[in-house]
CSV table of C-alpha atoms and ligand atoms in Angstrom, one decimal:
chain,number,residue,atom,x,y,z
A,1,UNK,CA,186.8,163.7,189.7
A,2,UNK,CA,187.3,161.9,192.9
A,3,UNK,CA,186.7,158.3,192.0
A,4,UNK,CA,187.6,157.2,195.5
A,5,UNK,CA,184.3,158.5,196.9
A,6,UNK,CA,181.9,158.9,194.0
A,7,UNK,CA,181.1,157.5,190.6
A,8,UNK,CA,182.1,159.2,187.3
A,9,UNK,CA,179.2,159.2,184.9
A,10,UNK,CA,179.3,160.3,181.2
A,11,UNK,CA,175.8,160.7,179.9
A,12,UNK,CA,174.7,161.6,176.4
A,13,UNK,CA,171.7,163.7,175.9
A,14,UNK,CA,170.5,163.2,172.3
A,15,UNK,CA,167.7,165.8,172.6
A,16,UNK,CA,165.4,165.6,169.6
A,17,UNK,CA,167.8,163.7,167.3
A,18,UNK,CA,167.9,160.2,165.8
A,19,UNK,CA,165.1,158.0,164.6
A,20,UNK,CA,164.8,154.4,165.9
A,21,UNK,CA,166.8,152.9,163.1
A,22,UNK,CA,169.5,155.6,163.5
A,23,UNK,CA,169.5,154.8,167.2
A,24,UNK,CA,170.3,151.2,166.5
A,25,UNK,CA,173.1,152.2,164.1
A,26,UNK,CA,174.7,154.8,166.4
A,27,UNK,CA,174.7,152.5,169.5
A,28,UNK,CA,176.1,149.7,167.4
A,29,UNK,CA,179.0,152.0,166.5
A,30,UNK,CA,179.5,153.2,170.1
A,31,UNK,CA,179.4,149.8,171.9
A,32,UNK,CA,182.9,148.6,170.9
A,33,UNK,CA,184.4,152.1,171.5
A,34,UNK,CA,183.2,152.4,175.1
A,35,UNK,CA,183.4,148.8,176.3
A,36,UNK,CA,186.5,149.3,178.4
A,37,UNK,CA,185.1,152.4,180.2
A,38,UNK,CA,186.1,153.0,183.8
A,39,UNK,CA,183.0,155.2,184.4
A,40,UNK,CA,179.3,154.7,183.9
A,41,UNK,CA,178.1,155.3,180.4
A,42,UNK,CA,174.5,156.4,179.8
A,43,UNK,CA,172.6,157.5,176.7
A,44,UNK,CA,169.5,159.5,177.2
A,45,UNK,CA,167.3,159.3,174.1
A,46,UNK,CA,163.9,160.4,172.8
A,47,UNK,CA,161.0,158.3,174.2
A,48,UNK,CA,160.3,156.8,170.8
A,49,UNK,CA,163.9,155.5,170.5
A,50,UNK,CA,163.9,153.8,173.9
A,51,UNK,CA,163.0,150.3,172.7
A,52,UNK,CA,165.6,150.4,169.9
A,53,UNK,CA,168.2,151.8,172.3
A,54,UNK,CA,167.6,149.1,174.9
A,55,UNK,CA,167.8,146.4,172.3
A,56,UNK,CA,170.9,147.8,170.7
A,57,UNK,CA,172.7,148.3,174.1
A,58,UNK,CA,171.9,144.7,175.3
A,59,UNK,CA,175.0,142.9,176.6
A,60,UNK,CA,177.1,146.1,176.7
A,61,UNK,CA,178.0,148.6,179.4
A,62,UNK,CA,175.8,151.3,178.0
A,63,UNK,CA,172.8,152.2,180.1
A,64,UNK,CA,169.7,153.9,178.7
A,65,UNK,CA,168.0,157.0,179.9
A,66,UNK,CA,165.0,159.1,179.0
A,67,UNK,CA,165.0,162.9,178.6
A,68,UNK,CA,162.0,163.7,180.7
A,69,UNK,CA,159.3,162.1,182.9
A,70,UNK,CA,155.9,163.3,184.1
A,71,UNK,CA,155.2,163.6,187.8
A,72,UNK,CA,151.8,161.9,187.9
A,73,UNK,CA,151.5,158.1,187.9
A,74,UNK,CA,148.8,158.1,185.2
A,75,UNK,CA,145.8,160.0,184.0
A,76,UNK,CA,144.6,162.7,181.5
A,77,UNK,CA,148.0,164.2,180.6
A,78,UNK,CA,148.1,163.9,176.9
A,79,UNK,CA,151.5,163.5,175.4
A,80,UNK,CA,153.2,162.7,178.7
A,81,UNK,CA,155.1,159.6,179.9
A,82,UNK,CA,155.2,158.3,183.5
A,83,UNK,CA,158.0,156.9,185.6
A,84,UNK,CA,156.5,153.5,185.7
A,85,UNK,CA,156.2,153.4,181.9
A,86,UNK,CA,159.9,154.2,181.6
A,87,UNK,CA,160.9,151.7,184.3
A,88,UNK,CA,159.0,148.9,182.6
A,89,UNK,CA,160.5,149.8,179.3
A,90,UNK,CA,163.9,149.1,180.8
A,91,UNK,CA,165.0,152.7,181.3
A,92,UNK,CA,167.5,153.3,184.2
A,93,UNK,CA,168.1,157.1,184.1
A,94,UNK,CA,166.1,160.2,183.3
A,95,UNK,CA,167.2,163.8,182.6
A,96,UNK,CA,165.1,166.2,184.6
A,97,UNK,CA,164.9,170.0,184.4
A,98,UNK,CA,167.1,170.5,181.4
A,99,UNK,CA,167.4,174.2,180.6
A,100,UNK,CA,165.7,173.6,177.2
A,101,UNK,CA,162.7,172.3,179.1
A,102,UNK,CA,162.9,175.2,181.5
A,103,UNK,CA,163.2,177.7,178.7
A,104,UNK,CA,160.8,176.3,176.0
A,105,UNK,CA,158.3,174.2,178.0
A,106,UNK,CA,157.6,176.0,181.1
A,107,UNK,CA,159.5,173.8,183.5
A,108,UNK,CA,159.8,175.4,186.9
A,109,UNK,CA,161.8,174.5,190.0
A,110,UNK,CA,158.6,173.1,191.5
A,111,UNK,CA,157.9,170.8,188.5
A,112,UNK,CA,161.6,169.8,188.5
A,113,UNK,CA,161.2,168.7,192.1
A,114,UNK,CA,158.0,166.8,191.4
A,115,UNK,CA,159.5,165.0,188.4
A,116,UNK,CA,162.6,164.1,190.5
A,117,UNK,CA,160.4,162.6,193.3
A,118,UNK,CA,158.4,160.6,190.7
A,119,UNK,CA,161.5,159.3,189.1
A,120,UNK,CA,163.2,158.4,192.4
A,121,UNK,CA,160.0,156.8,193.8
A,122,UNK,CA,159.8,154.6,190.8
A,123,UNK,CA,163.5,153.5,191.2
A,124,UNK,CA,164.9,155.5,188.4
A,125,UNK,CA,168.2,157.4,188.6
A,126,UNK,CA,167.6,161.2,188.2
A,127,UNK,CA,170.0,163.4,186.3
A,128,UNK,CA,168.8,166.8,187.5
A,129,UNK,CA,170.0,169.8,185.6
A,130,UNK,CA,170.7,173.2,187.1
A,131,UNK,CA,172.5,176.3,185.7
A,132,UNK,CA,172.6,180.0,185.5
A,133,UNK,CA,171.9,182.2,182.5
A,134,UNK,CA,174.6,184.6,181.3
A,135,UNK,CA,172.6,187.6,182.7
A,136,UNK,CA,172.5,185.9,186.2
A,137,UNK,CA,176.2,185.2,186.0
A,138,UNK,CA,177.1,188.8,185.0
A,139,UNK,CA,174.9,190.1,187.9
A,140,UNK,CA,176.9,187.9,190.3
A,141,UNK,CA,174.1,185.5,191.1
A,142,UNK,CA,175.7,182.2,190.0
A,143,UNK,CA,176.1,180.8,193.5
A,144,UNK,CA,172.7,181.9,194.6
A,145,UNK,CA,170.9,180.4,191.6
A,146,UNK,CA,172.8,177.1,191.7
A,147,UNK,CA,172.2,176.6,195.4
A,148,UNK,CA,168.5,177.6,195.1
A,149,UNK,CA,167.8,175.3,192.1
A,150,UNK,CA,169.7,172.4,193.7
A,151,UNK,CA,167.8,172.7,197.0
A,152,UNK,CA,164.4,173.2,195.3
A,153,UNK,CA,165.0,170.1,193.1
A,154,UNK,CA,165.9,168.0,196.1
A,155,UNK,CA,163.0,169.1,198.4
A,156,UNK,CA,161.6,166.0,200.2
A,157,UNK,CA,164.3,163.8,198.5
A,158,UNK,CA,165.5,161.5,201.3
A,159,UNK,CA,169.2,160.8,202.0
A,160,UNK,CA,168.6,157.2,200.8
A,161,UNK,CA,167.0,158.5,197.5
A,162,UNK,CA,169.9,160.9,197.0
A,163,UNK,CA,172.1,157.9,196.2
A,164,UNK,CA,170.1,157.8,192.9
A,165,UNK,CA,170.6,161.5,192.1
A,166,UNK,CA,173.1,163.0,189.8
A,167,UNK,CA,173.2,166.7,189.4
A,168,UNK,CA,174.4,168.2,186.1
A,169,UNK,CA,175.7,171.7,186.3
A,170,UNK,CA,174.9,173.2,182.9
A,171,UNK,CA,175.5,176.9,182.6
A,172,UNK,CA,172.7,178.0,180.1
A,173,UNK,CA,175.2,180.2,178.2
A,174,UNK,CA,177.4,177.1,177.4
A,175,UNK,CA,174.7,174.8,176.1
A,176,UNK,CA,174.9,174.2,172.4
A,177,UNK,CA,176.8,177.4,171.9
A,178,UNK,CA,180.3,176.1,171.5
A,179,UNK,CA,181.3,178.3,174.5
A,180,UNK,CA,182.4,175.9,177.2
A,181,UNK,CA,182.9,177.0,180.8
A,182,UNK,CA,186.5,177.1,181.7
A,183,UNK,CA,187.6,174.1,183.8
A,184,UNK,CA,187.8,176.4,186.8
A,185,UNK,CA,184.3,177.8,186.2
A,186,UNK,CA,182.9,174.3,185.9
A,187,UNK,CA,184.7,173.2,189.1
A,188,UNK,CA,183.4,176.3,190.9
A,189,UNK,CA,179.8,175.8,189.8
A,190,UNK,CA,179.9,172.1,190.7
A,191,UNK,CA,181.4,173.2,194.1
A,192,UNK,CA,178.4,175.5,194.7
A,193,UNK,CA,176.1,172.6,194.0
A,194,UNK,CA,178.0,170.3,196.3
A,195,UNK,CA,177.9,173.1,199.0
A,196,UNK,CA,174.1,173.3,198.6
A,197,UNK,CA,173.9,169.5,199.1
A,198,UNK,CA,176.2,169.7,202.1
A,199,UNK,CA,173.9,172.4,203.7
A,200,UNK,CA,170.9,170.1,203.2
A,201,UNK,CA,172.3,166.7,203.9
A,202,UNK,CA,175.7,167.2,205.5
A,203,UNK,CA,179.2,167.4,204.0
A,204,UNK,CA,179.9,163.6,204.2
A,205,UNK,CA,176.8,162.9,202.1
A,206,UNK,CA,177.6,165.7,199.6
A,207,UNK,CA,181.0,164.2,199.0
A,208,UNK,CA,179.4,161.1,197.6
A,209,UNK,CA,177.1,162.7,195.1
A,210,UNK,CA,178.1,162.6,191.4
A,211,UNK,CA,178.0,166.1,189.9
A,212,UNK,CA,178.5,166.4,186.2
A,213,UNK,CA,179.4,169.4,184.1
A,214,UNK,CA,177.5,170.0,180.8
A,215,UNK,CA,177.7,172.6,178.1
A,216,UNK,CA,179.7,172.2,174.9
A,217,UNK,CA,181.8,169.5,176.5
A,218,UNK,CA,183.7,167.7,173.7
A,219,UNK,CA,186.5,165.4,172.8
A,220,UNK,CA,189.0,168.3,173.0
A,221,UNK,CA,188.1,169.8,176.4
A,222,UNK,CA,186.9,166.7,178.4
A,223,UNK,CA,190.3,165.9,179.8
A,224,UNK,CA,190.8,169.2,181.4
A,225,UNK,CA,187.2,169.4,182.7
A,226,UNK,CA,187.2,166.0,184.4
A,227,UNK,CA,190.6,166.7,185.9
A,228,UNK,CA,188.9,169.0,188.3
A,229,UNK,CA,188.0,167.5,191.6
A,230,UNK,CA,184.3,168.5,191.6
A,231,UNK,CA,183.6,167.5,188.0
A,232,UNK,CA,182.5,163.9,188.1
A,233,UNK,CA,181.8,163.4,184.4
A,234,UNK,CA,179.6,165.1,182.0
A,235,UNK,CA,176.2,165.5,180.3
A,236,UNK,CA,177.0,165.7,176.7
A,237,UNK,CA,174.7,167.0,174.0
A,238,UNK,CA,176.1,167.6,170.5
A,239,UNK,CA,179.2,165.4,171.0
A,240,UNK,CA,177.1,162.4,172.1
A,241,UNK,CA,175.7,162.1,168.5
A,242,UNK,CA,179.1,161.2,167.2
A,243,UNK,CA,180.4,157.8,168.3
A,244,UNK,CA,184.2,158.6,168.2
A,245,UNK,CA,183.8,162.0,169.9
A,246,UNK,CA,181.6,160.5,172.6
A,247,UNK,CA,184.0,157.6,173.2
A,248,UNK,CA,186.9,160.1,173.6
A,249,UNK,CA,184.9,161.8,176.4
A,250,UNK,CA,184.3,158.4,178.0
A,251,UNK,CA,188.0,157.7,177.7
A,252,UNK,CA,188.8,161.0,179.4
A,253,UNK,CA,186.6,160.1,182.4
A,254,UNK,CA,188.1,156.6,182.5
A,255,UNK,CA,191.6,157.8,183.4
B,301,PGA,P1,175.8,170.5,174.4
B,301,PGA,O1,174.5,170.2,175.3
B,301,PGA,O2,176.9,169.5,174.8
B,301,PGA,O3,175.4,170.3,173.0
B,301,PGA,O4,176.2,171.9,174.7
B,301,PGA,C1,174.7,169.8,176.6
B,301,PGA,C2,173.3,169.6,177.2
B,301,PGA,O5,172.4,170.3,176.8
B,301,PGA,O6,173.1,168.7,178.0
C-alpha cells in the first residue's frame, strides 16, 4: 500500500450467501471488530440483503455495496437492477465484472464497461474486477490480459470519474480455490493494472487509483499481500463471511 497517495480499501464480496436476517447478525458482529479501521471498509452483499445491511451498518464505518448493476436506466430487463435503484437504496459501491459473472453469466469487456459507466454516472463507486485465467498466465499473457481488460473497462471514463473507480486484480485461478497469488505475483499484477491506467490517464493519475488484490486473501496472508506497494487492500470472498477473519484483514490494511 502507499497510503500517502491513495486509499486502502478492504471490501467483502458475499456472493450468493446470507439471508437478510443473517446479514443483520453478521454485520452486528463485525461492527465492533472493524470500528478502528484505518482503511475504508465495504461489504458488497446480494441485492435482497441491501436494506438489512444498510440498517445494520448505520452509525458505523462499514459502507454497503452491491455485487452487480445493469447498464440501462430502466425498462424491460427482467431480473435486473439499475444504478439509480441502488443509489436510492443507500448503496455506495458496486462490484462490476467479477470473474464469476464473466464465466457463468456472459459478462464481456463491453458490458463491464457499460455497467461501469452506468454506476459512475449515478454517483456510485465502481469496484471493477480484472484477472487472467491459469491458461492465459501459463501462456505468458497475464500483462496483456490485465492491460486490455483494464483499458476496456475504463473506455469513456473521465479523469474525474476515475476518482470513483477501484480496480480489483483477481487472478481467476486464485478465486475460491485456496490458492493465493504470492505477494510478488499480486504486486506484479496490480502493477500491470496501474501501468495500463498510466498509459490511458498519465502516471500521476495512476498513482492515485486504489488497486485491490482478490483471490483467497485471508487472515493469514493479508499482512504480506498489503505490504506490497501496489496492493491497496483487497476484495475478499470466503473470509468476508466470518467476522473475526474479515476484521483481521481490515487490521492488516490498517497498519
Ligand atoms: P475468495 O473470493 O476470497 O473466496 O477467493 C474473492 C472474490 O471472488 O472476490
